[in-house]
């Protein structure tokens, strides 16, 4: 069995096993190892070791930059030497999962191929207009060649099924959770309510930092991102720190301390179907912090996220609503305490990492993978 978590997370593997890093970005693979399965974690973005291969990869990147389709044959071919005598391969990036379906015929016949997606419904809108007409057929044919296709949100699943006219049941959704042995409230100093700054973190392209930049802020907001939003540098209440999952100088432990130290966390999202902001929201809630998150159409959970009880939902593209939410959490101690306690309780009851691990373990049992 092989799990492909992506380049930025490969270095975190030893830390996740020792508790220095969270386990959620290995998508249940570590739990499968504990159950007796042989699991190997590989980089899905390998570089070829010869000149011709690197040139081909360069050409594919240029083509994908032109089309925004993202399918890459060379990355699939680089995986093939690792896939002999393997039962199942998981992909957890949109581009690689789609590529595995497109080039399924290149892979060993005995292999079960599982593709995980994070923003399938919105993908066609990102494709350059001249190439959109055939993209729906590309998605349908790719997913039908996969043994199992899943996305990380029910709203994205339903929207993608409609957007690409997928057969009913072809695309499933999986439940996400975070490692609460790692993400936790911590000591008494970090839990004090008198901290005044708010934190916004993440470089997902679906983040909408312009709404923070346009807000009339009464408190300091620390924004950690690689997204280029000029307005962030023009707002005197915003401290901008450049960084992302792959490039930030901040460790996971540093980020956890920022969660613990801040007054609250802001997760501004564009009005998309992709369940963006899920990780940051659940990490912050698990640290006992209130989260202000956009009520976007792909909100990752509408059953347990409840406005005014365990989070604060604000409309998309509404800097006034965001400003009001920040002000209330800054000055209304009873409201702040209620949201904080509700956030921690909800995270512990419904969003632990076992939620994700059980989903993946059940899938492995269903497709009949041997230990």
Coordinates of C-alpha atoms in Angstrom, one line a residue:
X1 CA 0.0 0.0 0.0
X2 CA 1.3 3.5 -0.8
X3 CA 0.0 6.8 0.4
X4 CA 1.2 10.0 -1.5
X5 CA 0.9 13.0 0.9
X6 CA 2.8 15.5 -1.2
X7 CA 6.2 17.2 -1.1
X8 CA 5.7 19.6 1.7
X9 CA 4.5 16.9 4.1
X10 CA 7.2 14.3 3.5
X11 CA 9.6 16.0 5.9
X12 CA 7.0 15.9 8.6
X13 CA 6.7 12.1 8.7
X14 CA 9.2 11.5 11.5
X15 CA 7.8 14.3 13.5
X16 CA 4.3 13.0 13.2
X17 CA 5.5 9.6 14.6
X18 CA 7.2 11.3 17.5
X19 CA 4.4 13.8 18.3
X20 CA 6.3 16.9 17.1
X21 CA 4.0 17.3 14.1
X22 CA 0.3 16.6 13.7
X23 CA -0.8 13.4 12.0
X24 CA -3.8 14.6 9.9
X25 CA -1.9 15.4 6.8
X26 CA -1.0 11.7 6.4
X27 CA -4.7 10.9 5.9
X28 CA -4.9 7.9 8.1
X29 CA -1.8 6.3 6.8
X30 CA -0.1 6.1 10.2
X31 CA -3.1 4.5 11.8
X32 CA -3.1 1.9 9.0
X33 CA 0.5 1.1 9.8
X34 CA -0.5 0.6 13.4
X35 CA -3.1 -1.8 12.3
X36 CA -0.5 -3.9 10.6
X37 CA -0.7 -2.7 7.0
X38 CA 2.6 -2.0 5.1
X39 CA 2.4 1.7 4.2
X40 CA 5.0 3.7 2.3
X41 CA 4.8 7.5 2.0
X42 CA 6.2 8.9 -1.2
X43 CA 6.5 12.3 -2.7
X44 CA 3.9 12.8 -5.5
X45 CA 6.0 15.6 -7.0
X46 CA 9.3 13.8 -7.7
X47 CA 11.8 15.3 -10.2
X48 CA 13.2 13.1 -12.9
X49 CA 16.8 12.1 -12.5
X50 CA 17.7 12.6 -16.2
X51 CA 17.9 15.6 -18.5
X52 CA 15.2 14.3 -20.9
X53 CA 12.8 13.6 -18.1
X54 CA 13.3 17.0 -16.5
X55 CA 12.8 18.7 -19.9
X56 CA 9.5 16.8 -20.3
X57 CA 8.4 17.8 -16.8
X58 CA 9.3 21.4 -17.6
X59 CA 7.1 21.3 -20.8
X60 CA 4.2 19.8 -18.9
X61 CA 4.4 22.6 -16.3
X62 CA 4.4 25.2 -19.0
X63 CA 1.4 23.5 -20.7
X64 CA -0.5 23.3 -17.5
X65 CA 0.3 26.9 -16.8
X66 CA -1.3 27.8 -20.1
X67 CA -4.4 25.6 -19.7
X68 CA -4.7 25.3 -15.9
X69 CA -5.8 21.7 -16.4
X70 CA -3.0 20.2 -14.3
X71 CA -2.8 16.7 -15.7
X72 CA 0.8 15.3 -15.8
X73 CA 1.8 12.0 -17.3
X74 CA 5.4 12.3 -16.2
X75 CA 4.5 12.3 -12.5
X76 CA 2.5 9.1 -12.9
X77 CA 5.3 7.4 -14.8
X78 CA 7.8 8.3 -12.0
X79 CA 5.6 6.4 -9.6
X80 CA 5.4 3.2 -11.6
X81 CA 8.7 1.7 -10.3
X82 CA 7.4 1.9 -6.8
X83 CA 4.0 0.3 -7.6
X84 CA 4.9 -3.3 -8.4
X85 CA 3.6 -5.8 -5.8
X86 CA 1.5 -3.0 -4.3
X87 CA -2.2 -3.4 -3.4
X88 CA -3.4 0.2 -3.5
X89 CA -2.2 3.7 -4.1
X90 CA -3.8 6.8 -2.6
X91 CA -3.5 10.2 -4.1
X92 CA -4.5 13.2 -2.0
X93 CA -3.8 16.1 -4.4
X94 CA -6.3 17.1 -7.1
X95 CA -3.8 17.2 -10.0
X96 CA -2.2 13.8 -9.2
X97 CA -5.5 12.1 -8.5
X98 CA -6.9 13.3 -11.9
X99 CA -3.6 12.3 -13.6
X100 CA -3.8 8.7 -12.2
X101 CA -7.2 8.3 -13.6
X102 CA -6.2 9.8 -17.0
X103 CA -3.2 7.4 -17.2
X104 CA -4.7 4.4 -15.4
X105 CA -3.6 2.2 -18.3
X106 CA 0.1 2.8 -17.5
X107 CA -0.3 1.5 -13.9
X108 CA -0.1 -2.2 -12.8
X109 CA -3.4 -4.0 -13.5
X110 CA -3.6 -5.4 -10.0
X111 CA -3.4 -2.0 -8.4
X112 CA -6.4 -0.4 -6.7
X113 CA -6.2 3.3 -7.5
X114 CA -7.9 5.8 -5.1
X115 CA -8.0 9.5 -5.9
X116 CA -8.7 12.1 -3.3
X117 CA -9.8 15.6 -4.3
X118 CA -10.2 18.9 -2.4
X119 CA -11.7 21.3 -4.9
X120 CA -13.2 19.4 -7.8
X121 CA -16.4 21.4 -8.4
X122 CA -14.5 24.8 -8.9
X123 CA -11.8 23.4 -11.1
X124 CA -13.4 24.0 -14.5
X125 CA -13.7 27.7 -13.7
X126 CA -10.0 27.9 -13.2
X127 CA -9.3 26.3 -16.6
X128 CA -8.6 28.7 -19.4
X129 CA -11.7 29.4 -21.5
X130 CA -10.5 27.8 -24.7
X131 CA -9.9 24.5 -22.9
X132 CA -13.1 24.3 -20.7
X133 CA -15.3 22.6 -23.2
X134 CA -13.6 19.2 -23.0
X135 CA -12.7 19.4 -19.3
X136 CA -15.9 17.9 -18.1
X137 CA -15.4 14.8 -20.2
X138 CA -11.8 14.6 -19.0
X139 CA -13.0 14.6 -15.4
X140 CA -15.7 12.0 -16.0
X141 CA -13.4 9.6 -17.8
X142 CA -10.6 10.0 -15.2
X143 CA -12.9 9.3 -12.3
X144 CA -14.5 6.3 -14.0
X145 CA -11.1 4.8 -14.4
X146 CA -10.3 5.2 -10.7
X147 CA -11.3 2.4 -8.3
X148 CA -12.6 4.9 -5.9
X149 CA -12.9 8.7 -6.0
X150 CA -13.6 10.9 -3.0
X151 CA -13.6 14.6 -2.1
X152 CA -13.2 16.3 1.3
X153 CA -16.6 17.9 1.5
X154 CA -20.2 16.9 0.9
X155 CA -21.1 20.2 -0.7
X156 CA -18.2 19.9 -3.2
X157 CA -19.2 16.3 -3.9
X158 CA -22.8 17.3 -4.8
X159 CA -21.7 20.4 -6.8
X160 CA -19.0 18.4 -8.7
X161 CA -21.5 15.6 -9.5
X162 CA -23.8 18.2 -11.1
X163 CA -21.0 20.3 -12.7
X164 CA -19.5 17.3 -14.6
X165 CA -22.7 15.2 -15.0
X166 CA -21.1 12.4 -13.0
X167 CA -23.0 9.1 -12.5
X168 CA -24.7 9.0 -9.1
X169 CA -22.4 7.6 -6.5
X170 CA -19.2 7.8 -8.5
X171 CA -17.8 10.5 -6.3
X172 CA -17.9 10.0 -2.5
X173 CA -16.8 12.3 0.4
X174 CA -14.6 11.6 3.3
X175 CA -14.6 13.0 6.8
X176 CA -11.7 15.1 8.0
X177 CA -10.4 15.5 11.5
X178 CA -7.3 16.8 13.3
X179 CA -4.7 15.4 15.7
X180 CA -5.9 16.7 19.1
X181 CA -2.9 15.2 20.9
X182 CA -1.0 17.9 19.0
X183 CA -3.6 20.7 18.6
X184 CA -4.7 21.4 22.2
X185 CA -5.2 24.5 24.4
X186 CA -1.9 24.1 26.2
X187 CA -0.8 25.8 29.4
X188 CA -2.5 28.5 31.5
X189 CA -0.5 31.4 30.0
X190 CA -1.6 30.6 26.5
X191 CA -5.2 30.2 27.5
X192 CA -5.6 33.7 28.9
X193 CA -8.4 35.7 27.4
X194 CA -6.6 39.1 27.5
X195 CA -4.6 38.5 24.3
X196 CA -5.7 41.1 21.8
X197 CA -4.4 40.1 18.3
X198 CA -6.2 37.9 15.8
X199 CA -4.5 35.4 13.5
X200 CA -5.2 34.6 9.9
X201 CA -3.0 31.9 8.3
X202 CA -3.0 29.9 5.0
X203 CA -2.0 30.2 1.4
X204 CA -4.9 28.3 -0.2
X205 CA -5.8 30.3 -3.4
X206 CA -9.4 30.3 -2.1
X207 CA -8.5 32.5 0.8
X208 CA -9.9 36.0 0.5
X209 CA -7.5 38.3 2.4
X210 CA -8.9 41.3 0.7
X211 CA -11.9 41.3 3.1
X212 CA -9.5 41.7 6.0
X213 CA -7.6 44.4 4.2
X214 CA -10.8 46.4 3.6
X215 CA -12.1 46.0 7.2
X216 CA -11.8 48.9 9.6
X217 CA -9.8 47.1 12.3
X218 CA -9.7 48.1 15.9
X219 CA -7.2 45.4 16.9
X220 CA -4.0 43.9 15.4
X221 CA -4.3 41.1 12.9
X222 CA -1.3 38.9 12.1
X223 CA -1.6 37.4 8.6
X224 CA 0.7 34.6 7.6
X225 CA 0.4 33.8 3.8
X226 CA 2.2 33.7 0.5
X227 CA -0.8 35.1 -1.3
X228 CA -0.2 38.5 -2.9
X229 CA -2.9 40.8 -1.6
X230 CA -1.6 44.4 -1.9
X231 CA -4.2 45.8 0.6
X232 CA -2.7 43.8 3.4
X233 CA 0.4 46.0 3.4
X234 CA -1.7 49.2 3.4
X235 CA -3.7 48.5 6.5
X236 CA -1.8 49.7 9.6
X237 CA -3.5 47.2 11.8
X238 CA -2.2 44.2 9.8
X239 CA 1.2 42.5 10.4
X240 CA 2.0 40.5 7.3
X241 CA 4.3 37.5 7.5
X242 CA 5.2 35.7 4.3
X243 CA 5.0 31.9 4.5
X244 CA 3.1 28.7 3.5
X245 CA 3.1 25.0 4.3
X246 CA 6.1 24.4 2.1
X247 CA 8.1 27.6 2.6
X248 CA 7.3 29.0 6.1
X249 CA 10.1 29.3 8.6
X250 CA 7.4 28.5 11.2
X251 CA 7.2 25.0 12.5
X252 CA 3.9 23.3 13.4
X253 CA 4.8 23.9 17.0
X254 CA 5.2 27.6 16.3
X255 CA 1.8 27.7 14.6
X256 CA 0.2 25.9 17.6
X257 CA 1.7 28.5 19.9
X258 CA 0.3 31.3 17.7
X259 CA -3.2 29.7 18.0
X260 CA -2.8 29.5 21.7
X261 CA -1.6 33.1 22.1
X262 CA -4.1 34.8 19.8
X263 CA -7.5 36.2 20.8
X264 CA -9.2 34.4 17.8
X265 CA -8.6 33.1 14.3
X266 CA -10.0 34.5 11.1
X267 CA -10.6 32.2 8.1
X268 CA -11.7 34.4 5.2
X269 CA -12.8 32.3 2.2
X270 CA -14.1 33.1 -1.3
X271 CA -17.6 31.9 -2.1
X272 CA -16.5 28.6 -3.6
X273 CA -17.5 24.9 -3.3
X274 CA -14.0 23.8 -2.2
X275 CA -14.1 23.1 1.6
X276 CA -11.3 25.5 2.1
X277 CA -10.1 26.5 5.6
X278 CA -11.1 23.2 7.2
X279 CA -7.7 22.4 8.7
X280 CA -7.0 25.9 10.2
X281 CA -10.6 26.0 11.6
X282 CA -10.4 22.7 13.3
X283 CA -6.8 23.2 14.5
X284 CA -7.8 26.5 16.1
X285 CA -11.0 25.1 17.6
X286 CA -9.0 22.2 19.1
X287 CA -6.8 24.8 20.7
X288 CA -9.9 26.3 22.3
X289 CA -9.9 29.5 20.1
X290 CA -13.0 31.1 18.6
X291 CA -13.0 31.1 14.8
X292 CA -14.5 33.7 12.5
X293 CA -15.1 31.9 9.2
X294 CA -16.8 32.9 6.0
X295 CA -20.3 31.3 5.5
X296 CA -19.3 30.2 1.9
X297 CA -21.3 27.8 -0.2
X298 CA -18.8 24.9 0.3
X299 CA -18.5 25.3 4.1
X300 CA -17.0 22.0 5.1
X301 CA -19.6 21.1 7.8
X302 CA -23.1 22.5 8.3
X303 CA -24.2 20.0 10.9
X304 CA -21.8 20.8 13.7
X305 CA -20.6 24.3 12.9
X306 CA -23.1 26.6 14.5
X307 CA -23.0 30.4 14.3
X308 CA -22.9 32.0 17.7
X309 CA -22.4 28.7 19.5
X310 CA -19.0 27.3 18.5
X311 CA -17.9 29.7 15.7
X312 CA -18.9 33.0 14.1
X313 CA -20.1 32.8 10.5
X314 CA -19.8 36.0 8.3
X315 CA -21.1 36.5 4.8
X316 CA -18.6 36.3 1.9
X317 CA -16.9 39.6 0.8
X318 CA -18.3 41.5 3.8
X319 CA -15.6 43.5 5.6
X320 CA -18.2 45.2 7.9
X321 CA -19.6 41.9 9.1
X322 CA -16.0 40.7 9.7
X323 CA -15.2 43.9 11.6
X324 CA -18.3 43.5 13.8
X325 CA -17.4 39.9 14.6
X326 CA -13.9 40.9 15.6
X327 CA -15.2 43.7 17.8
X328 CA -17.7 41.5 19.6
X329 CA -15.1 38.8 20.3
X330 CA -12.7 41.5 21.5
X331 CA -15.0 43.2 23.9
X332 CA -17.9 40.9 24.9
X333 CA -16.3 38.5 27.4
X334 CA -19.4 36.3 27.9
X335 CA -19.8 35.9 24.1
X336 CA -16.0 35.2 23.8
X337 CA -16.0 32.6 26.5
X338 CA -19.1 30.8 25.1
X339 CA -17.7 30.6 21.6
X340 CA -14.3 29.4 22.9
X341 CA -15.8 26.7 25.1
X342 CA -18.2 25.6 22.3
X343 CA -15.4 25.4 19.8
X344 CA -13.3 23.2 22.0
X345 CA -16.2 21.0 22.9
X346 CA -17.3 20.6 19.3
X347 CA -13.8 19.8 18.1
X348 CA -13.3 17.1 20.7
X349 CA -16.7 15.5 20.2
X350 CA -16.8 15.5 16.4
X351 CA -13.5 16.4 14.7
X352 CA -10.8 14.2 16.2
X353 CA -8.4 12.5 13.9
X354 CA -10.1 9.1 14.5
X355 CA -12.9 10.5 12.2
X356 CA -10.5 10.6 9.3
X357 CA -8.7 7.4 10.3
X358 CA -11.9 5.5 10.5
X359 CA -13.0 6.7 7.1
X360 CA -9.8 5.5 5.4
X361 CA -9.6 2.2 7.4
X362 CA -13.2 1.4 6.4
X363 CA -12.3 2.1 2.7
X364 CA -9.3 -0.2 2.9
X365 CA -11.4 -3.0 4.4
X366 CA -14.1 -2.4 1.7
X367 CA -11.7 -2.8 -1.2
X368 CA -10.2 -5.9 0.4
X369 CA -6.6 -4.9 1.0
X370 CA -4.5 -7.5 2.9
X371 CA -2.3 -6.7 5.9

